[in-house]
């Protein structure tokens, strides 16, 4: 029986291994993690991450051929294939601070593999890591090999949160990079055999190691670039009276461009886009490619601009001050159908409003009060460390309260800011909300989910990203 061990039971490792286990009953899959609470959660009925469809998949194979454990060394030493899916935070100190990936966790995983292995291993890089990490890991393993052979593969994950299970079941492609030596090709084939249980052969792409690693960064940079492009257009639409949804629709009809990933928003978030682009920028700089680095940096700058622009719009519309005013924040996760808040635009928007002394009442159907408080007090880039190594948040932010539902968050508020496109925000009883708010009552829709006409009929002043401006907003100070 082939044995797989995955180091790191997070958003990538957990769902990916569950889908492998479900589709490959003949393979034993063990997911290990240093976090005891995370592993206990995977072993309970309350999984540590929210992902539609995940519960059902885990239920079917947990205890059959899918196991979660903290006994890392035992399972690593018994495995034939080891996936490494640990954190790769952005460095906050030293060489490459603010851009380069911190490989502390990867390196410690590699050294542990070298320490405990007694048989040949295929080591699969699953976390997003900068180009040439595989080579570094290969060096650590071979210099500590005690005669054991290691093959390093790069198998980047392309799943998006909120749709992880369907992405894993029907991937556009599976990418496997490896050494082009006889042993390397054998390792590639072994991993291909795993995916071939459910992925059609023509969707499994094999490349050299570096192409696989760079493709992951490139794919995320291209996707993020589309959002920054459409968000840049949204500012121009507001200035001119064009409607960004109409523009996106017309642009996306060009089959060379395509309709997906053209929704204007308050900004992109998530654990990958910003981090991967920063990695790309760093790699370009290290290779003396300043212009290329600047080109990609601009994608992040436009994203920061979009979040600032939103905050400025809120403040300038409300008589240039939100001091002491209650603002209901609808949604905190970086997108719908996930409880994940990593790099969510809500953090910067909330911090911006708090900077102007607003009082916030935050509601998100999946994010815990603890998490929100931690996010609002945490330093930039600290989020990507295992939770027990993150600095403890001091006391919660005083001007922030957490609400149980949208109605509580909006009660007596001067304004609502919709920051995540949860479906339930489309069908709220906005008449009831309006009646319980201060007047004039504002809705700032950062995700273009509400029916603007209906809300204006009720009496709201409504701002939507990239749409013709409400007459009220036209008379307010222009925003940069
Ligand atoms: C992304 C990639 O899609 C995935 O392939 C990769 O493996 C990891 O990074 P993820 O971060 O889970 O996945 O979410 P994604 O759906 O890409 O959304 C990222 C951000 O962009 C979200 O904040 C989302 O709200 C925003 N977005 C997305 C927009 O603002 N507009 C769009 O049109 C699409
Ligand atoms: P991703 O979104 O890439 O899956 P997560 O942060 O959700 O990232 O998951 C990474 C997991 O890796 C965390 O649960 C963390 O505790 C775990 N981890 C980090 N370093 C190690 C290590 N050396 N051994 C085992 N698990 C580790």
XYZ file of C-alpha atoms and ligand atoms in Angstrom:
541
model
C 0.000 0.000 0.000
C 1.333 3.432 -0.959
C 1.577 5.732 2.061
C 1.286 9.476 1.829
C 2.085 11.880 4.649
C 1.290 15.574 4.446
C 3.116 17.983 6.779
C 0.779 20.905 7.500
C -2.967 20.522 8.101
C -4.051 23.941 6.838
C -6.248 25.318 4.070
C -4.205 23.542 1.413
C -3.015 20.345 3.128
C -6.359 19.424 4.738
C -8.727 19.615 1.751
C -6.147 18.323 -0.757
C -5.380 15.211 1.283
C -9.068 14.581 1.956
C -9.778 14.551 -1.781
C -6.793 12.311 -2.505
C -7.949 9.891 0.219
C -11.499 9.837 -1.135
C -10.406 9.135 -4.690
C -7.629 6.680 -3.844
C -8.988 4.093 -1.372
C -5.841 2.020 -1.886
C -3.596 4.785 -0.535
C -3.190 5.603 3.159
C -3.066 9.346 3.770
C -1.941 10.861 7.083
C -1.965 14.615 7.665
C 0.349 15.799 10.447
C 0.801 19.184 12.096
C 2.682 20.720 15.016
C -0.539 22.382 16.142
C -2.318 20.071 18.601
C -5.524 22.154 18.466
C -5.630 22.024 14.686
C -5.234 18.243 14.620
C -7.847 17.776 17.380
C -10.251 19.904 15.351
C -9.701 17.766 12.240
C -10.388 14.721 14.420
C -13.624 16.234 15.759
C -16.905 17.095 14.023
C -15.984 20.801 14.034
C -13.335 21.044 11.306
C -10.801 23.875 11.713
C -11.657 25.432 8.354
C -14.957 26.220 6.677
C -15.156 24.993 3.113
C -18.378 23.959 1.346
C -18.445 20.180 0.796
C -15.360 19.494 2.932
C -17.268 17.924 5.832
C -18.851 15.285 3.610
C -15.539 14.317 2.008
C -13.728 14.077 5.352
C -16.574 12.084 6.904
C -16.401 9.468 4.159
C -12.713 8.666 4.546
C -11.609 9.705 8.051
C -10.583 6.564 9.919
C -10.703 4.557 6.665
C -7.629 5.771 4.796
C -7.440 9.365 6.033
C -5.875 10.163 9.406
C -4.860 13.309 11.273
C -2.021 13.112 13.763
C 0.598 15.057 15.708
C 2.993 12.119 15.614
C 4.925 13.761 12.807
C 8.108 11.732 12.907
C 6.435 8.323 12.869
C 4.269 9.107 9.851
C 7.015 10.866 7.935
C 9.343 7.933 8.429
C 6.705 5.449 7.202
C 5.607 7.421 4.124
C 6.597 6.895 0.496
C 5.438 10.325 -0.623
C 5.663 13.355 1.684
C 3.767 16.524 0.843
C 5.066 19.652 2.556
C 2.351 22.224 3.013
C 3.639 24.460 5.793
C 3.547 28.240 6.156
C 5.839 30.373 4.025
C 5.381 33.835 5.571
C 6.795 37.040 4.153
C 10.045 37.947 5.906
C 9.687 40.883 8.283
C 13.396 41.277 9.076
C 16.760 41.024 7.392
C 17.518 40.344 3.763
C 14.429 40.701 1.572
C 12.207 41.943 4.437
C 8.684 42.793 3.241
C 9.028 40.709 0.070
C 11.017 37.485 0.277
C 9.514 34.300 1.674
C 10.636 33.166 5.095
C 11.528 29.518 4.705
C 11.994 28.786 8.424
C 9.100 26.310 8.578
C 9.973 24.674 5.287
C 13.599 24.278 6.342
C 12.720 22.798 9.701
C 10.347 20.346 7.992
C 13.112 19.357 5.546
C 15.641 18.815 8.349
C 13.133 16.706 10.244
C 12.500 14.578 7.143
C 16.254 14.053 6.808
C 16.514 13.087 10.492
C 13.766 10.495 10.634
C 13.803 8.893 7.168
C 14.984 5.311 6.856
C 13.829 4.649 3.274
C 13.789 6.511 -0.071
C 11.260 9.353 -0.249
C 9.520 11.528 -2.753
C 9.168 14.995 -1.212
C 6.474 17.155 -2.786
C 6.509 20.915 -2.406
C 2.903 21.970 -1.990
C 3.110 25.370 -0.308
C 3.678 28.441 -2.394
C 7.368 29.040 -2.272
C 9.663 31.142 -4.406
C 11.363 29.730 -7.411
C 14.347 27.549 -6.555
C 13.146 26.541 -3.090
C 13.038 22.977 -4.260
C 16.754 23.200 -4.983
C 17.455 24.484 -1.457
C 15.396 21.690 0.058
C 17.098 19.154 -2.151
C 20.466 20.345 -0.801
C 19.354 20.042 2.818
C 18.066 16.540 2.216
C 20.984 15.231 0.185
C 23.584 16.693 2.564
C 21.917 14.835 5.430
C 20.892 11.772 3.476
C 22.689 8.858 5.205
C 22.473 7.035 1.867
C 18.751 7.582 1.426
C 17.569 8.855 -1.958
C 15.245 11.818 -2.152
C 13.375 13.094 -5.162
C 11.932 16.587 -4.892
C 8.814 17.463 -6.845
C 6.955 20.741 -7.114
C 3.203 20.277 -7.269
C 1.663 23.714 -6.788
C -1.899 23.956 -5.565
C -4.338 26.002 -7.613
C -7.462 25.535 -5.486
C -9.341 28.681 -4.492
C -10.936 28.859 -1.067
C -14.696 28.600 -0.979
C -14.575 26.315 -4.037
C -11.674 24.114 -2.892
C -13.529 20.824 -3.090
C -14.871 21.353 -6.590
C -11.480 22.726 -7.717
C -9.783 19.604 -6.364
C -12.304 17.230 -7.903
C -12.209 18.899 -11.314
C -8.951 20.801 -11.602
C -8.231 22.793 -14.780
C -4.802 21.232 -14.536
C -2.488 19.435 -12.145
C 1.091 20.582 -12.460
C 4.003 18.357 -11.504
C 7.562 19.612 -11.799
C 10.592 17.426 -11.235
C 14.153 16.611 -12.213
C 14.600 15.410 -15.779
C 16.741 12.431 -14.681
C 15.606 8.767 -14.742
C 14.910 8.864 -10.976
C 13.213 12.255 -11.296
C 10.952 11.000 -14.077
C 10.069 7.933 -11.989
C 9.042 10.167 -9.097
C 6.940 12.348 -11.407
C 5.211 9.203 -12.666
C 4.505 8.017 -9.102
C 2.731 11.270 -8.271
C 0.979 11.269 -11.634
C -0.379 7.802 -10.772
C -1.965 9.242 -7.614
C -3.808 12.009 -9.477
C -4.696 9.705 -12.372
C -7.211 8.024 -10.029
C -9.598 10.866 -10.869
C -7.928 13.489 -13.068
C -7.914 12.896 -16.857
C -4.383 12.327 -18.133
C -4.437 15.326 -20.490
C -4.949 17.619 -17.508
C -1.788 16.477 -15.763
C 1.076 18.655 -16.946
C 4.672 17.730 -16.221
C 7.501 20.266 -16.356
C 10.908 20.884 -14.914
C 11.094 21.987 -11.278
C 11.589 25.675 -11.899
C 8.779 25.997 -14.425
C 6.334 24.453 -11.962
C 7.359 26.787 -9.154
C 7.293 29.889 -11.338
C 3.954 28.923 -12.934
C 2.263 29.134 -9.562
C 3.567 32.645 -8.930
C 2.780 33.663 -12.504
C -0.805 32.336 -12.418
C -1.575 34.211 -9.204
C 0.100 37.387 -10.483
C -1.960 37.246 -13.707
C -5.199 36.716 -11.757
C -4.464 39.535 -9.325
C -3.498 41.757 -12.237
C -6.966 41.309 -13.776
C -8.584 42.496 -10.556
C -6.269 45.498 -10.237
C -6.953 46.340 -13.886
C -10.706 46.284 -13.421
C -10.430 48.127 -10.097
C -8.363 50.849 -11.767
C -11.146 51.117 -14.373
C -13.728 51.377 -11.580
C -12.175 54.650 -10.381
C -12.358 56.030 -13.902
C -15.974 54.874 -14.245
C -16.959 56.753 -11.090
C -15.266 59.871 -12.418
C -16.941 59.701 -15.815
C -20.373 58.118 -15.253
C -19.576 54.795 -16.941
C -20.690 51.581 -15.202
C -17.854 49.151 -14.451
C -20.131 46.088 -14.677
C -21.108 47.091 -18.204
C -17.481 47.696 -19.099
C -16.381 44.307 -17.640
C -19.174 42.532 -19.447
C -18.248 44.115 -22.767
C -14.524 43.501 -22.267
C -15.016 39.917 -21.074
C -17.017 39.026 -24.188
C -13.778 39.140 -26.139
C -12.890 35.456 -26.169
C -9.200 36.356 -25.907
C -9.922 38.048 -22.577
C -12.804 35.974 -21.158
C -15.444 36.874 -18.561
C -13.963 35.527 -15.303
C -12.183 37.499 -12.578
C -13.374 40.880 -13.770
C -15.528 41.862 -10.799
C -14.576 45.245 -9.411
C -14.276 45.152 -5.632
C -12.903 46.906 -2.593
C -9.689 45.000 -3.321
C -8.361 41.470 -3.470
C -7.249 39.570 -0.383
C -6.325 36.014 0.526
C -3.146 34.279 1.519
C -1.675 34.046 -1.983
C -2.029 37.033 -4.267
C -0.075 39.690 -2.417
C 2.475 37.257 -1.036
C 3.134 35.610 -4.376
C 3.500 38.922 -6.189
C 5.924 40.116 -3.499
C 7.915 36.946 -4.071
C 7.888 37.538 -7.787
C 9.042 41.121 -7.265
C 11.868 39.944 -5.025
C 13.005 37.307 -7.493
C 12.993 39.897 -10.309
C 15.024 42.318 -8.209
C 17.520 39.605 -7.294
C 17.953 38.957 -11.000
C 18.569 42.630 -11.769
C 15.182 43.093 -13.454
C 14.044 46.347 -11.835
C 11.493 47.219 -14.551
C 9.838 43.817 -14.340
C 9.743 44.089 -10.553
C 8.100 47.531 -10.784
C 5.542 46.286 -13.271
C 4.265 43.654 -10.834
C 4.568 45.946 -7.806
C 2.008 48.190 -9.440
C -0.638 45.434 -9.131
C -0.272 45.617 -5.344
C -0.178 49.415 -5.327
C -3.486 49.609 -7.212
C -4.963 47.168 -4.694
C -3.855 49.374 -1.784
C -5.178 52.421 -3.647
C -8.585 50.754 -4.051
C -8.884 50.063 -0.300
C -7.838 53.655 0.566
C -10.181 55.057 -2.031
C -13.063 53.176 -0.403
C -12.260 54.522 3.068
C -11.924 58.056 1.680
C -15.255 57.707 -0.080
C -16.966 56.702 3.163
C -15.462 59.535 5.176
C -15.939 62.242 2.554
C -19.582 61.252 1.954
C -20.375 61.505 5.656
C -19.498 65.198 5.968
C -15.779 64.452 6.082
C -15.923 62.867 9.513
C -16.881 59.501 10.944
C -15.638 60.347 14.420
C -17.854 58.668 17.028
C -20.258 57.392 14.356
C -21.281 53.753 14.375
C -20.558 51.956 11.104
C -21.869 48.451 10.486
C -19.308 46.260 8.724
C -20.938 43.485 6.722
C -18.474 40.688 6.108
C -14.856 40.365 7.204
C -13.605 37.264 5.319
C -11.528 37.921 2.177
C -14.315 36.420 0.041
C -17.579 34.559 0.542
C -17.832 30.902 1.592
C -14.724 30.965 3.737
C -13.931 31.985 7.299
C -10.410 32.918 6.212
C -9.319 36.505 6.866
C -5.742 36.387 5.656
C -4.955 39.710 3.905
C -8.676 40.472 3.738
C -9.341 44.019 2.477
C -11.627 44.375 5.516
C -8.553 44.722 7.745
C -7.254 47.813 5.944
C -10.718 49.320 5.514
C -11.545 48.860 9.211
C -8.158 50.218 10.278
C -8.717 53.214 7.994
C -12.136 53.933 9.499
C -10.805 53.434 13.034
C -8.046 55.902 12.151
C -10.823 58.418 11.587
C -12.274 57.453 14.999
C -15.328 55.538 13.783
C -17.033 52.957 16.021
C -17.369 49.645 14.204
C -19.865 46.845 14.645
C -18.662 43.907 12.589
C -20.695 40.945 11.382
C -19.425 37.968 9.406
C -21.248 34.630 9.246
C -18.037 32.572 9.509
C -15.311 34.617 11.179
C -14.959 34.431 14.971
C -14.841 37.509 17.219
C -11.398 36.437 18.384
C -10.048 36.295 14.880
C -11.376 39.764 14.010
C -9.822 41.294 17.119
C -6.536 39.521 16.408
C -6.512 40.727 12.788
C -7.134 44.325 13.783
C -4.250 44.365 16.264
C -1.723 42.229 14.400
C 1.283 43.685 12.578
C 1.509 43.352 8.824
C 2.797 39.889 7.744
C 2.475 38.334 11.242
C -0.595 36.339 10.205
C 1.325 33.680 8.333
C 2.991 32.016 11.300
C 1.581 28.941 13.060
C -1.003 30.299 15.426
C 0.854 29.429 18.620
C 3.860 31.438 17.406
C 1.851 34.555 16.578
C 2.221 37.448 19.006
C -0.674 37.404 21.474
C -3.120 40.165 20.722
C -3.149 42.544 23.697
C -6.693 43.622 24.510
C -9.290 43.964 21.784
C -9.680 47.231 19.933
C -12.051 49.311 22.057
C -14.049 50.943 19.263
C -14.849 47.538 17.738
C -17.746 45.295 18.686
C -18.747 42.054 17.060
C -22.391 41.503 16.102
C -24.338 38.254 15.841
C -26.186 39.274 12.712
C -26.525 42.011 10.125
C -29.480 43.605 11.940
C -27.565 44.015 15.175
C -24.550 45.437 13.312
C -26.716 48.010 11.545
C -28.845 49.102 14.518
C -28.383 52.859 15.146
C -25.553 52.920 12.618
C -24.924 55.876 10.326
C -23.590 53.682 7.553
C -23.093 50.103 6.378
C -19.996 48.917 4.545
C -20.348 45.644 2.663
C -16.863 44.140 2.486
C -17.555 40.467 1.656
C -20.023 39.251 -0.978
C -21.884 36.776 1.282
C -25.125 35.715 -0.452
C -27.201 36.604 2.613
C -26.374 40.309 2.138
C -28.393 40.276 -1.087
C -31.615 39.298 0.639
C -31.552 41.211 3.935
C -34.676 43.116 4.945
C -33.224 46.514 4.026
C -36.463 48.315 4.925
C -36.113 47.055 8.512
C -32.417 47.976 8.507
C -33.168 51.485 7.214
C -35.813 52.062 9.881
C -33.301 51.227 12.626
C -30.452 53.386 11.318
C -29.501 57.043 11.839
C -30.417 59.369 8.979
C -29.175 60.038 6.423
C -28.459 56.299 6.125
C -25.570 55.262 3.891
C -24.689 51.955 2.244
C -21.169 51.598 0.831
C -21.166 48.425 -1.216
C -17.575 47.244 -1.697
C -18.687 44.124 -3.549
C -21.552 45.338 -5.726
C -24.067 42.899 -4.233
C -27.072 45.071 -3.341
C -29.918 46.148 -5.586
C -29.077 49.833 -5.769
C -32.418 51.039 -7.155
C -34.367 49.234 -4.457
C -32.178 50.659 -1.685
C -32.411 54.188 -3.083
C -36.212 53.833 -3.178
C -36.160 52.921 0.512
C -34.186 56.085 1.206
C -30.566 54.967 1.462
C -27.695 56.909 -0.048
C -25.842 54.188 -1.897
C -22.277 53.972 -3.154
C -21.280 51.044 -5.371
C -17.774 50.493 -6.714
C -17.376 51.803 -10.258
C -21.054 52.770 -10.757
C -22.573 56.129 -11.633
C -22.531 58.150 -8.417
C -25.502 58.834 -6.181
C -26.402 62.552 -6.563
C -25.509 62.989 -2.876
C -21.949 61.785 -3.402
C -21.414 64.015 -6.419
C -21.645 67.075 -4.195
C -19.192 65.787 -1.648
C -15.446 66.496 -1.784
C -13.721 64.510 -4.517
C -11.682 61.525 -3.374
C -8.140 60.846 -4.496
C -6.198 32.240 -5.300
C -6.166 31.570 -6.686
O -7.416 31.765 -7.343
C -5.864 30.094 -6.532
O -5.760 29.487 -7.804
C -4.552 29.927 -5.765
O -4.272 28.571 -5.541
C -4.631 30.643 -4.427
O -4.981 32.017 -4.622
P -7.971 32.381 -3.304
O -7.001 33.320 -2.677
O -8.535 31.273 -2.482
O -7.294 31.682 -4.581
O -9.219 33.218 -3.837
P -9.659 33.907 -5.214
O -10.965 33.360 -5.597
O -8.591 33.877 -6.240
O -9.901 35.418 -4.743
C -8.849 36.251 -4.311
C -9.357 37.641 -3.998
O -9.736 38.333 -5.187
C -10.594 37.658 -3.095
O -10.455 38.673 -2.128
C -11.727 37.961 -4.049
O -12.814 38.582 -3.421
C -11.030 38.887 -5.032
N -11.674 38.931 -6.372
C -11.768 37.808 -7.135
C -12.168 40.146 -6.858
O -12.082 41.182 -6.198
N -12.736 40.175 -8.117
C -12.825 39.067 -8.909
O -13.340 39.180 -10.034
C -12.336 37.842 -8.391
P -1.951 26.985 3.800
O -3.019 27.977 3.462
O -0.751 27.095 2.883
O -2.443 25.593 3.920
P -1.879 27.217 6.715
O -1.240 28.297 7.521
O -3.361 27.079 6.733
O -1.338 27.432 5.222
O -1.277 25.800 7.123
C 0.050 25.541 7.392
C 0.120 24.543 8.566
O 1.460 24.072 8.678
C -0.240 25.130 9.927
O -1.319 24.398 10.479
C 1.057 24.975 10.783
O 0.793 24.641 12.138
C 1.740 23.822 10.062
N 3.188 23.750 10.243
C 4.114 24.749 10.133
N 5.369 24.279 10.343
C 5.262 22.936 10.573
C 6.188 21.864 10.838
N 7.501 22.073 10.881
N 5.686 20.618 11.041
C 4.355 20.384 10.975
N 3.433 21.336 10.727
C 3.861 22.602 10.519
